[in-house]
Coordinates of C-alpha atoms and ligand atoms in Angstrom, one line a residue:
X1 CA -53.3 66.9 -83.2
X2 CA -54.7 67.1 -79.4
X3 CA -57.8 70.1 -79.5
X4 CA -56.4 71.8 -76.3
X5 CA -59.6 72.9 -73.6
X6 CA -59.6 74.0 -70.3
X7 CA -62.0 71.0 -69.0
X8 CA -63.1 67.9 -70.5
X9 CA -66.5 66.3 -69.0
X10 CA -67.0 62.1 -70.0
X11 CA -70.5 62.1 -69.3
X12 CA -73.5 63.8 -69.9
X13 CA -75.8 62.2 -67.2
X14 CA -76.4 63.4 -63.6
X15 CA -73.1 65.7 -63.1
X16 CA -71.7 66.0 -66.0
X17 CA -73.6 68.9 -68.1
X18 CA -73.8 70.9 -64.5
X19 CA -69.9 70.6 -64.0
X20 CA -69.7 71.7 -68.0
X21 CA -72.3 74.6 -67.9
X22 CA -70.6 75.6 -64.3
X23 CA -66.8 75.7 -66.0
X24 CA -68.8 77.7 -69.2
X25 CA -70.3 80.4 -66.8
X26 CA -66.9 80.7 -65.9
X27 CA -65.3 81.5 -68.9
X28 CA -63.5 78.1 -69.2
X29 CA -63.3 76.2 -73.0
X30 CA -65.6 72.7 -72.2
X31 CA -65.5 69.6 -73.9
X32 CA -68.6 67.5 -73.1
X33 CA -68.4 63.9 -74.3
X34 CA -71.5 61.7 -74.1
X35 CA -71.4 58.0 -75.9
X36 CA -75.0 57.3 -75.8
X37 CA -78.0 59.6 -74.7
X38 CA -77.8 63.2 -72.8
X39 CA -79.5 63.1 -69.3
X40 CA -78.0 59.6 -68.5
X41 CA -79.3 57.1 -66.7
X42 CA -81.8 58.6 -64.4
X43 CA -83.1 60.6 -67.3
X44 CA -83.5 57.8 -69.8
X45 CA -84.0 54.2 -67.9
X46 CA -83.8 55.1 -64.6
X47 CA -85.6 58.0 -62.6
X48 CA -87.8 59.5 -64.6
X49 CA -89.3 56.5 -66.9
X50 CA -89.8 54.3 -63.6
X51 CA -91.7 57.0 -61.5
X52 CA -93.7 57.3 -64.4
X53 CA -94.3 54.2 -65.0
X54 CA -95.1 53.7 -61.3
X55 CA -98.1 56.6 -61.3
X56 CA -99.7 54.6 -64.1
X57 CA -99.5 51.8 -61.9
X58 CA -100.7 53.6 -58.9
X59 CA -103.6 54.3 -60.6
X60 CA -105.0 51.1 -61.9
X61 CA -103.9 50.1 -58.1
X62 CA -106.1 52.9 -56.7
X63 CA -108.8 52.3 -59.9
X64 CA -109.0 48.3 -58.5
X65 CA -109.3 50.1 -54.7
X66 CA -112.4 52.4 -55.9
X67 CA -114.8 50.2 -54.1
X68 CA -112.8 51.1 -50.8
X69 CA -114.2 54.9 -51.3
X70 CA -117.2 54.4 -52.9
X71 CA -116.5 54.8 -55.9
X72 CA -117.8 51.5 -58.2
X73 CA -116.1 51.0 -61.8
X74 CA -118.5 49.4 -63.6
X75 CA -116.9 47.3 -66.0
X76 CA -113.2 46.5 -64.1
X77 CA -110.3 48.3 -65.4
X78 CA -107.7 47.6 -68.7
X79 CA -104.6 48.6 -68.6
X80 CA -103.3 50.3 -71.8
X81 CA -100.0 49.6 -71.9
X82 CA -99.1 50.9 -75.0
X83 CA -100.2 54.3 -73.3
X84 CA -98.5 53.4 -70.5
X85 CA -95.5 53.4 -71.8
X86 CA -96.0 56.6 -74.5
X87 CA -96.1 58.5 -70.9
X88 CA -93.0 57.3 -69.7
X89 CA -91.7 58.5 -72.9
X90 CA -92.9 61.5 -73.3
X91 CA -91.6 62.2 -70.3
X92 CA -88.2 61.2 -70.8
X93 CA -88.0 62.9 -74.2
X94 CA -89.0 66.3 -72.7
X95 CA -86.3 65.9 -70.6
X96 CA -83.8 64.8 -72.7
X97 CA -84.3 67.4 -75.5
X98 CA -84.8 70.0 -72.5
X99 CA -81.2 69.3 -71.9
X100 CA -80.1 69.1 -75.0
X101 CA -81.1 72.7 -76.0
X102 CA -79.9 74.3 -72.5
X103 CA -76.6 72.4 -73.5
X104 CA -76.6 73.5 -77.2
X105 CA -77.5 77.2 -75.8
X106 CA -74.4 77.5 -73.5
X107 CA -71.4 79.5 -74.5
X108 CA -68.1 77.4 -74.5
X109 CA -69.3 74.0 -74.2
X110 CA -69.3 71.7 -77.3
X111 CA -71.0 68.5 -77.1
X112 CA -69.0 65.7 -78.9
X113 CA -70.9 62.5 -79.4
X114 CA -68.9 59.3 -78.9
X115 CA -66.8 56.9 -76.7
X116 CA -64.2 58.3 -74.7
X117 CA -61.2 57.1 -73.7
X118 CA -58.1 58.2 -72.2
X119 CA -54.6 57.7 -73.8
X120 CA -53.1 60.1 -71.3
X121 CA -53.7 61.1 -67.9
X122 CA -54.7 64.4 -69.5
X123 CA -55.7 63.2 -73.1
X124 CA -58.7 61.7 -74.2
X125 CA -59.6 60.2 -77.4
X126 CA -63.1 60.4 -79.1
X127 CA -63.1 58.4 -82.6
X128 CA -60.1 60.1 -84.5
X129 CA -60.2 63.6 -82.4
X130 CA -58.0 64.2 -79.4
X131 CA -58.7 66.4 -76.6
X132 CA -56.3 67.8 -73.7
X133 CA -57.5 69.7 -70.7
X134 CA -55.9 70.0 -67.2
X135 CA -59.0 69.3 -65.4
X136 CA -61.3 66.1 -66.6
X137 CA -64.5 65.2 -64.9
X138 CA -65.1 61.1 -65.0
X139 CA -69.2 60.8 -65.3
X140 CA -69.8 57.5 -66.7
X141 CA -72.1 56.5 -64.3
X142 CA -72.9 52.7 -64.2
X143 CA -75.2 49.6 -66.1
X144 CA -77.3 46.2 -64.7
X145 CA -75.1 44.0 -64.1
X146 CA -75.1 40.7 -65.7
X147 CA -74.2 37.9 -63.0
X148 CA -72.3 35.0 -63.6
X149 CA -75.5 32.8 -63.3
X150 CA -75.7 28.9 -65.0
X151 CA -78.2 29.5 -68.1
X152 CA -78.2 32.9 -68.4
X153 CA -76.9 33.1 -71.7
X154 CA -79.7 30.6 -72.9
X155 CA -82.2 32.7 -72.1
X156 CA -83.6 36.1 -73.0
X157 CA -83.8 38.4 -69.8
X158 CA -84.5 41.7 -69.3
X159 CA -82.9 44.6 -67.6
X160 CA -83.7 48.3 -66.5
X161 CA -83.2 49.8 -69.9
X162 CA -84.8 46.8 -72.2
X163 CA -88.4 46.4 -70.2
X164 CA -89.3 49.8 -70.8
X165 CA -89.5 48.9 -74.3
X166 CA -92.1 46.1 -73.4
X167 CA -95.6 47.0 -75.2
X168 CA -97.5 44.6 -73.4
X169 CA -98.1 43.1 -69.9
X170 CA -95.5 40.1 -68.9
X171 CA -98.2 36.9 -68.5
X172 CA -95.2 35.9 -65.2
X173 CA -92.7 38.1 -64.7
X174 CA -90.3 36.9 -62.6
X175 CA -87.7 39.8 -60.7
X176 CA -84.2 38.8 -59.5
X177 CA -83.2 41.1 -57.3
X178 CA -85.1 42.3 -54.0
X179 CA -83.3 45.5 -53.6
X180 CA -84.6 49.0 -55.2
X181 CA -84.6 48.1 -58.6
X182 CA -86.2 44.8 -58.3
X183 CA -88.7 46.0 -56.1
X184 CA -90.4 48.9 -57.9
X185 CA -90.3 47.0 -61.0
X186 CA -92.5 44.1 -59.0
X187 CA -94.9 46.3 -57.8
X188 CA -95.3 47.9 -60.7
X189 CA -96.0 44.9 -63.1
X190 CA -98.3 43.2 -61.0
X191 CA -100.4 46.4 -60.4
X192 CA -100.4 46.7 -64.2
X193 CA -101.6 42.5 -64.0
X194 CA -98.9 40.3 -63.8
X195 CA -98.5 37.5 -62.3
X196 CA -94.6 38.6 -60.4
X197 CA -92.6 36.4 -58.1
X198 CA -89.5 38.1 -56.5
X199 CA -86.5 35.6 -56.4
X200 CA -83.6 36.7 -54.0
X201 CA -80.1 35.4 -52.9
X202 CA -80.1 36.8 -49.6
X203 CA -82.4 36.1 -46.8
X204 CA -84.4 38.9 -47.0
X205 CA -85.9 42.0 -48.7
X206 CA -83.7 45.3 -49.3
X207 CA -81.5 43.4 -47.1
X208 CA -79.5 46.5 -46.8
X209 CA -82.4 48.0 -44.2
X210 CA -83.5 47.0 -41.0
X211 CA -85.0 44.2 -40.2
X212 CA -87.9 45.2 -39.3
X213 CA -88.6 48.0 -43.0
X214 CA -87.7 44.6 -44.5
X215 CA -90.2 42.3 -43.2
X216 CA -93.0 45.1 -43.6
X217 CA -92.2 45.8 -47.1
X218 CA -92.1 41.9 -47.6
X219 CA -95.8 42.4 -46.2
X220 CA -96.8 44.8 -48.2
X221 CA -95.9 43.2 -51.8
X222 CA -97.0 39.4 -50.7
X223 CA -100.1 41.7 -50.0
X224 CA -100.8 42.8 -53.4
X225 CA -100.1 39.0 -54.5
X226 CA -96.4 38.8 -54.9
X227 CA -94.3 36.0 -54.2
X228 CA -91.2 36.3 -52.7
X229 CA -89.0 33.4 -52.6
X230 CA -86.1 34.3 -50.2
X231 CA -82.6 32.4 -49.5
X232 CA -82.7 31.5 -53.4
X233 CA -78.9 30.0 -53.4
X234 CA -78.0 28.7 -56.1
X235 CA -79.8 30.6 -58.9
X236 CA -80.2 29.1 -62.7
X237 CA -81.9 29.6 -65.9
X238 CA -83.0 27.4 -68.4
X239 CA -85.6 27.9 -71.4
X240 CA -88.9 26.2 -70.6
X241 CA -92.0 25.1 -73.1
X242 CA -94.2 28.6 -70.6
X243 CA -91.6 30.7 -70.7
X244 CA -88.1 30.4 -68.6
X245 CA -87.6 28.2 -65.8
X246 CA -85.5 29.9 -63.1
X247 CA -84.3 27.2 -60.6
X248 CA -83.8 28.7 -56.9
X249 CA -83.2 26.2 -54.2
X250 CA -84.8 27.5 -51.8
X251 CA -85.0 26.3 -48.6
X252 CA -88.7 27.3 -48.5
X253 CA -91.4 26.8 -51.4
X254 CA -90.7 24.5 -54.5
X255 CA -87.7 24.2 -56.2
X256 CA -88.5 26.3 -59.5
X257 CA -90.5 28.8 -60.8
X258 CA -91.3 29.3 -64.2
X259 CA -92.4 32.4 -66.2
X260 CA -93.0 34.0 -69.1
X261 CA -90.7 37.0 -68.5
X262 CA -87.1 37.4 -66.1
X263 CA -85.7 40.7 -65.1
X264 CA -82.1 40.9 -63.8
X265 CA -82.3 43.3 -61.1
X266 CA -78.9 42.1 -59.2
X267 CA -77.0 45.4 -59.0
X268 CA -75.0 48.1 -60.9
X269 CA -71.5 47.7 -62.4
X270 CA -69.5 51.1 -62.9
X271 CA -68.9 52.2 -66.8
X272 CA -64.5 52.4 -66.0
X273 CA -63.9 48.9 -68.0
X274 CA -63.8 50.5 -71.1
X275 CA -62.4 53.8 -70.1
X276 CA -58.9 53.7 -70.8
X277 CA -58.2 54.1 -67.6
X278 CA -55.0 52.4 -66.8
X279 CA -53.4 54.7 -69.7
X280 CA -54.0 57.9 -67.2
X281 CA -53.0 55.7 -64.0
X282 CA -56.4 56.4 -63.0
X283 CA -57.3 53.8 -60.4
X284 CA -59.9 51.9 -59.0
X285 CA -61.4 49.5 -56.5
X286 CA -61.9 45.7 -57.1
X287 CA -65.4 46.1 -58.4
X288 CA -64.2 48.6 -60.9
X289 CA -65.5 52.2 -59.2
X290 CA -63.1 54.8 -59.6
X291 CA -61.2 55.5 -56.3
X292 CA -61.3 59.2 -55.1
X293 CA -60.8 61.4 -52.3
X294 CA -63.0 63.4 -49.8
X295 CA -62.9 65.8 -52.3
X296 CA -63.8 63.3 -55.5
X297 CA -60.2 63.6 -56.4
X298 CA -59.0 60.3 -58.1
X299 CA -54.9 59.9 -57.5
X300 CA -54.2 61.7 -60.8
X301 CA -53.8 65.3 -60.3
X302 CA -56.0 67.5 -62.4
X303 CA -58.5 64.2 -63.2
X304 CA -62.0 63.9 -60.8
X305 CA -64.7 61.2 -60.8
X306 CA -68.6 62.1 -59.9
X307 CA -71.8 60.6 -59.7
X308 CA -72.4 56.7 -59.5
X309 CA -68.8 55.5 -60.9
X310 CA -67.1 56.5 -57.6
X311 CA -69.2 54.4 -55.8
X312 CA -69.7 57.2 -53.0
X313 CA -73.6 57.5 -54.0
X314 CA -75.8 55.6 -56.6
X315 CA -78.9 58.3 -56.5
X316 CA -79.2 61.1 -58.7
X317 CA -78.8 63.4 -55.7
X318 CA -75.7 62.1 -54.7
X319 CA -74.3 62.9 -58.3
X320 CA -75.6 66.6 -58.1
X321 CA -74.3 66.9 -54.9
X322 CA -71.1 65.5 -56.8
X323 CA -71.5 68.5 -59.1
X324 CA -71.9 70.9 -56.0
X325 CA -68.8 69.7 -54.2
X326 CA -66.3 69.9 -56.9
X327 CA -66.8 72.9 -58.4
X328 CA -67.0 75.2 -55.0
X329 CA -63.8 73.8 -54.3
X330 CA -62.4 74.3 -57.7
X331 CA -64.4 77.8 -58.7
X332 CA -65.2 79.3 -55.4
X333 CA -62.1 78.0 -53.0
X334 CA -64.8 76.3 -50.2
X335 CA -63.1 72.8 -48.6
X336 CA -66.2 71.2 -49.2
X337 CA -66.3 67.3 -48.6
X338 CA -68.4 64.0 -50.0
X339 CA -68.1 63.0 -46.2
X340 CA -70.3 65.8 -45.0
X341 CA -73.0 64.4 -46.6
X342 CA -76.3 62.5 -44.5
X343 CA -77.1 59.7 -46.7
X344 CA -81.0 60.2 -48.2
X345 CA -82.6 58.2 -50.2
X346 CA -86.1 57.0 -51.3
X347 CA -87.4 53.4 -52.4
X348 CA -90.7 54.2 -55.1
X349 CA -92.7 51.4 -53.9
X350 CA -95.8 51.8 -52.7
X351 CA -96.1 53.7 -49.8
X352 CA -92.6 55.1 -50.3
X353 CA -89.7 54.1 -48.1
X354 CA -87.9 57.6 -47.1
X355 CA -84.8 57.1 -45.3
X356 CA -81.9 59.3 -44.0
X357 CA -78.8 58.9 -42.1
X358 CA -78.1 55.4 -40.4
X359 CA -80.4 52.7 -40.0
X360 CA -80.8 51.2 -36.7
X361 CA -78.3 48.1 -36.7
X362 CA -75.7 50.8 -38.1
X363 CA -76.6 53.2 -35.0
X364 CA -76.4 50.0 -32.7
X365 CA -72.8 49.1 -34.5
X366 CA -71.3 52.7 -33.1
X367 CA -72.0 52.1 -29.1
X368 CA -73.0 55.2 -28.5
X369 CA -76.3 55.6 -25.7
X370 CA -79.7 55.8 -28.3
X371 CA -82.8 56.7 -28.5
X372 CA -85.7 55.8 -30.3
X373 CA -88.8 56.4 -31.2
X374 CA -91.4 54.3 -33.8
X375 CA -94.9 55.1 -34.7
X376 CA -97.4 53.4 -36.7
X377 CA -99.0 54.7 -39.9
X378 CA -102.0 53.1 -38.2
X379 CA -101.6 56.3 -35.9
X380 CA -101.0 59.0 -38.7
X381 CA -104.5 60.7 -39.4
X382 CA -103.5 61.1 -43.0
X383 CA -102.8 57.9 -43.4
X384 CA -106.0 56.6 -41.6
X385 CA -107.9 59.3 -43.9
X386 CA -106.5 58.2 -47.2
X387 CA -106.8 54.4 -46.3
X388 CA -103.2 54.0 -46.5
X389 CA -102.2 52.6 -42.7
X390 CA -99.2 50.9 -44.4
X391 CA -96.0 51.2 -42.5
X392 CA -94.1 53.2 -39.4
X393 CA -92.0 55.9 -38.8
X394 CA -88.8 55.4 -37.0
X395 CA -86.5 57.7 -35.7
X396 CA -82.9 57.1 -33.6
X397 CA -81.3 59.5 -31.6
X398 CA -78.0 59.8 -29.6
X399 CA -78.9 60.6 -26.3
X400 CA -75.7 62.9 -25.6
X401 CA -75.6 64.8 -28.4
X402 CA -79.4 65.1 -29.0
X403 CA -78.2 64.9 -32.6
X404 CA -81.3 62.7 -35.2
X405 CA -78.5 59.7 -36.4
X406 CA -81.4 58.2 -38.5
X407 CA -85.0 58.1 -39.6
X408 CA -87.5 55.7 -41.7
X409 CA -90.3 56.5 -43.3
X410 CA -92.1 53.7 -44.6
X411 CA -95.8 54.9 -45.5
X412 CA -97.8 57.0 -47.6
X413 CA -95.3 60.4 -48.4
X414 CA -92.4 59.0 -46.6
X415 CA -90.6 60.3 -49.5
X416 CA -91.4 63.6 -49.2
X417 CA -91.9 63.8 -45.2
X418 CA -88.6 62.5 -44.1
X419 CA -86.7 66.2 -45.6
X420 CA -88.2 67.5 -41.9
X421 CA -85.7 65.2 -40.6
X422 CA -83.2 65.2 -43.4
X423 CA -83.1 69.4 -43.0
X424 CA -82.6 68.7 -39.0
X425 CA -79.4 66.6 -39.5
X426 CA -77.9 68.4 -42.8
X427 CA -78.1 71.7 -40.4
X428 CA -77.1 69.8 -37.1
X429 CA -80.1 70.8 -35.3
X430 CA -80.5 69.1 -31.6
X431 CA -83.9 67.2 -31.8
X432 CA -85.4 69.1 -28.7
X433 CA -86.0 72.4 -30.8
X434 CA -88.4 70.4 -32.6
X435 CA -90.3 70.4 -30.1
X436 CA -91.5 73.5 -30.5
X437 CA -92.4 72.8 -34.2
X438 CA -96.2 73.6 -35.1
X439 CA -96.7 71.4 -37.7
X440 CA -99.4 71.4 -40.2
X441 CA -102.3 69.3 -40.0
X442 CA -103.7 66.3 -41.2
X443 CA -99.9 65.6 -42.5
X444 CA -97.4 62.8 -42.0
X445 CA -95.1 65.3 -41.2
X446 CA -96.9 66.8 -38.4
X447 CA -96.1 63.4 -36.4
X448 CA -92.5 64.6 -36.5
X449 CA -92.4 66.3 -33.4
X450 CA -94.8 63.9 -31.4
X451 CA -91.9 61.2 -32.7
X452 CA -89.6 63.0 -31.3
X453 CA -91.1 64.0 -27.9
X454 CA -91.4 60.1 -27.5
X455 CA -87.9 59.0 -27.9
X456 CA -86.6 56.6 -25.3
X457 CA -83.8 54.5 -24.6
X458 CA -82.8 51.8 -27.3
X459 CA -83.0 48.4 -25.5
Ligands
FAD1 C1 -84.2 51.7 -62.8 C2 -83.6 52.8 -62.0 C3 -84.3 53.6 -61.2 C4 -83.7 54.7 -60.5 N1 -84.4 55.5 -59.8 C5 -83.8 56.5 -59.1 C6 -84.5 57.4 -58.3 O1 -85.8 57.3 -58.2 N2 -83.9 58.4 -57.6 C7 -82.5 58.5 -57.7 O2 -82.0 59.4 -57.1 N3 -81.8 57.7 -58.4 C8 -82.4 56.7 -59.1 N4 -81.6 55.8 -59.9 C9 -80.2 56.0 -60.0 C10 -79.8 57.2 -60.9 O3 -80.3 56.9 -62.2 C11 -78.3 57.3 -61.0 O4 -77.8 57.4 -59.7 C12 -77.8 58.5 -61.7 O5 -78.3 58.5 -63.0 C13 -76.3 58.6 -61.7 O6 -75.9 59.7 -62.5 P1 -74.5 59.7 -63.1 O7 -74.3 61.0 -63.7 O8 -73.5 59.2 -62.2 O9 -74.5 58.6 -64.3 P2 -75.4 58.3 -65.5 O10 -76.7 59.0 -65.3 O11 -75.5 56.8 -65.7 O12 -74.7 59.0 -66.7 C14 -73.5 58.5 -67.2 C15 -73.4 58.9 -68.7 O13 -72.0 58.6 -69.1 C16 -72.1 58.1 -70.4 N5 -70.9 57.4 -70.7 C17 -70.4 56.2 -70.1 N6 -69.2 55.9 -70.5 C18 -68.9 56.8 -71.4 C19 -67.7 57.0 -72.3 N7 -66.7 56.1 -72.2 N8 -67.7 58.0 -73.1 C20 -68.7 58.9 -73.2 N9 -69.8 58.7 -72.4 C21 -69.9 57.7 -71.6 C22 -73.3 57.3 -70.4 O14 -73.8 57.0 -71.7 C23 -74.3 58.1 -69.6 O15 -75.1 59.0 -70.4 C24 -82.2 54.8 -60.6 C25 -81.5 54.0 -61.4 C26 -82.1 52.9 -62.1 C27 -81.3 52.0 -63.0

């Protein structure tokens, strides 16, 4: 017999229990399915566990760095990693059980724990129950993805979810993967005393940036000991007397590396495979991410897909925002779209990389007359004062419009600095009024205007 609701959720991650609790508030009957843990993947083994992980490692980088401030260690430092990780932990279990009970508290919304699958474009099956609802929410977010790599199924290897289980300090860890994921694991490690070597296909670092974030964050891990070894080609494993042998050939460096420890950080693969999917019609792209409209819509009627799996964002953010979109349309009748959205985003390394709307090869790509301005943290007194000169600011305007297209902010509170800009373009604000800005000082953030007052024509 099919349990008839009003809306069925697949996922309890990022979008999924604020859709549920939304439709609840609402009055609606909610079905919340979640196969594995509640909070997802930024809760369990992404988000939360990493930046944890990465303010230990901030602090034995900044306990090695005492000298620089005068203050002596006597003794060097240990890293505790057993402690370490019991704070990344705690952490995600006070999250996780946080949502749980505001979940188990909500009227109307019962939590069913298992795999879901549809059989129907409006039925979905969870071990022998049925459900039925005119409105389901797709939230199955995404996993590492395992390449198709030569001797990678000889080897053990690690990815995003297994190393936080590691209790002790890789002797060589070695990071496939330059991008996000590979990156703040790298920097993390070897500030907690591995030896780390970054192996990456592609020519350079975070490829996805500019050209010139890329080469500086190159700088900054090779400074704290890191090797990178670019242009790796043709990429294989094999198991080594020290460890794992990773083969690379390179066309710079020596053929092979060899390590004690290997972390596949090559991208994310959406969770549709095992969705049922093609028993709804539901469709999707060629890499598996479920294909929606400007409205998250999929081509069934009735059936929407948020967060990661529909390959519009891969942030946390960009799944709330998911959340935000669907149900004003749905509850509150607004014609709100994913396409309205600036892209933002963060990289956790080391200074932070903040980032928001296009980079600079992506503004040079539209043709339109730009303008831009680029400062170095050398030149930010909170930078200079905190002995953190890592980095620039970069911002691109178009020279029309006077609209902000894009900004970096690669340096110490990039992260939290670039919203001045991010708030600018979400509310369409001509760069000029800043201007007028009287910023606080001794802040990054106060070198927003003077940024802006020095914007010139793109060569
Ligand atoms: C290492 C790492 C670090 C990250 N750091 C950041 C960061 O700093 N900032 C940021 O914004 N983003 C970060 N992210 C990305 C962020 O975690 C994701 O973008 C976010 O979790 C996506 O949310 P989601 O709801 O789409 O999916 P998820 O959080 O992945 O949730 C999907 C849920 O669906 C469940 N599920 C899947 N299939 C089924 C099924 N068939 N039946 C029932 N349940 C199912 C899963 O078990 C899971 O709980 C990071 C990711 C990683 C891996």
């Amino acid at each position: 017999v099919t349990e008839a609701c009003d809306v069925i959720v697949i996922g309890a991650g990022q979008a999924g229990p604020s859709i549920a609790s939304r439709f609840a508030k609402a009055g609606r009957k909610v079905v919340l399915i979640e196969r594995s843990l509640v909070g997802g993947t930024c809760v369990n083994t992404g988000c939360m566990p990493t930046k944890t992980l990465a303010a230990s490692a901030r602090a034995a980088h900044m306990a090695r760095r005492g000298g620089d401030f005068g203050i002596r260690l006597k003794g060097g430092i240990e890293i505790d990693m057993r402690r370490v990780s019991e704070r990344a932990h705690t952490v995600t279990i006070n999250a996780r059980s946080g949502l749980e009970r505001w979940i188990g508290s909500a009227e109307n919304i019962e939590l069913v724990r298992g795999h879901a699958k549809f059989i129907r474009p409006h039925e979905v099956a969870v071990g022998d129950r049925i459900f039925g609802a005119p409105r389901i929410f797709i939230n199955v977010g995404g996993r590492a993805r395992y390449p198709n790599m030569p001797g990678l199924s000889e080897i053990e290897c690690l990815t995003n979810t297994s190393i936080l289980t590691l209790k002790k300090v890789p002797r060589h860890l070695i990071v496939v993967g330059g991008s996000y994921i590979g990156l703040e694991f790298a920097q993390m490690y070897r500030r907690f005393g591995s030896d780390v070597t970054i192996v990456e296909q592609g020519p350079a670092l975070i490829s996805r940036e500019d050209e010139d974030v890329s080469l500086a964050i190159k700088d900054m891990v090779e400074g704290e000991g890191i090797a990178c070894r670019l242009n790796a080609r043709c990429i294989s494993f094999a198991p080594h007397s020290d460890g794992i042998q990773v083969n690379l050939d390179c066309g710079e460096g020596s053929p092979g590396v060899v390590g004690s420890d290997v972390l596949l950080a090559v991208g994310r693969v959406p969770n549709t495979d095992d969705l049922g999917l093609e028993s709804a019609g539901v469709l999707t792209d060629g890499r598996g991410f479920v294909l929606v409209d400007d409205k998250l819509e999929t081509n069934v009627d009735g059936v929407w897909a948020v967060g990661d799996c529909n390959g519009k964002g891969a942030f946390t953010h960009t799944a709330y925002n998911d959340f935000e979109i669907v149900t004003a349309n749905i509850l509150e009748g607004e014609q709100r779209k994913v396409s309205d959205r600036i892209p933002g985003y963060a990289l956790y390394i080391d200074p932070p990389l903040g980032r928001a709307g296009m980079t600079e090869k992506e503004a040079r790509k539209t043709g339109w007359p730009l303008l831009i301005s680029k400062r170095p943290m050398t030149k930010v007194g909170r930078a200079v004062e905190r002995d953190e000169t890592l980095g620039f600011m970069k911002v691109i305007a178009d020279a029309e419009t006077k609209q902000i297209l894009g900004a970096a902010i690669l340096g110490v509170g990039g992260d939290e600095a670039i919203h001045g800009i991010l708030d600018m373009m979400s509310a369409h604000i001509p760069f000029p009024v800043l201007e007028w800005a009287v910023p606080i000082h001794p802040t990054v953030s106060e070198l927003i205007p003077t940024l802006i007052r020095n914007l010139k024509p793109m060569q």
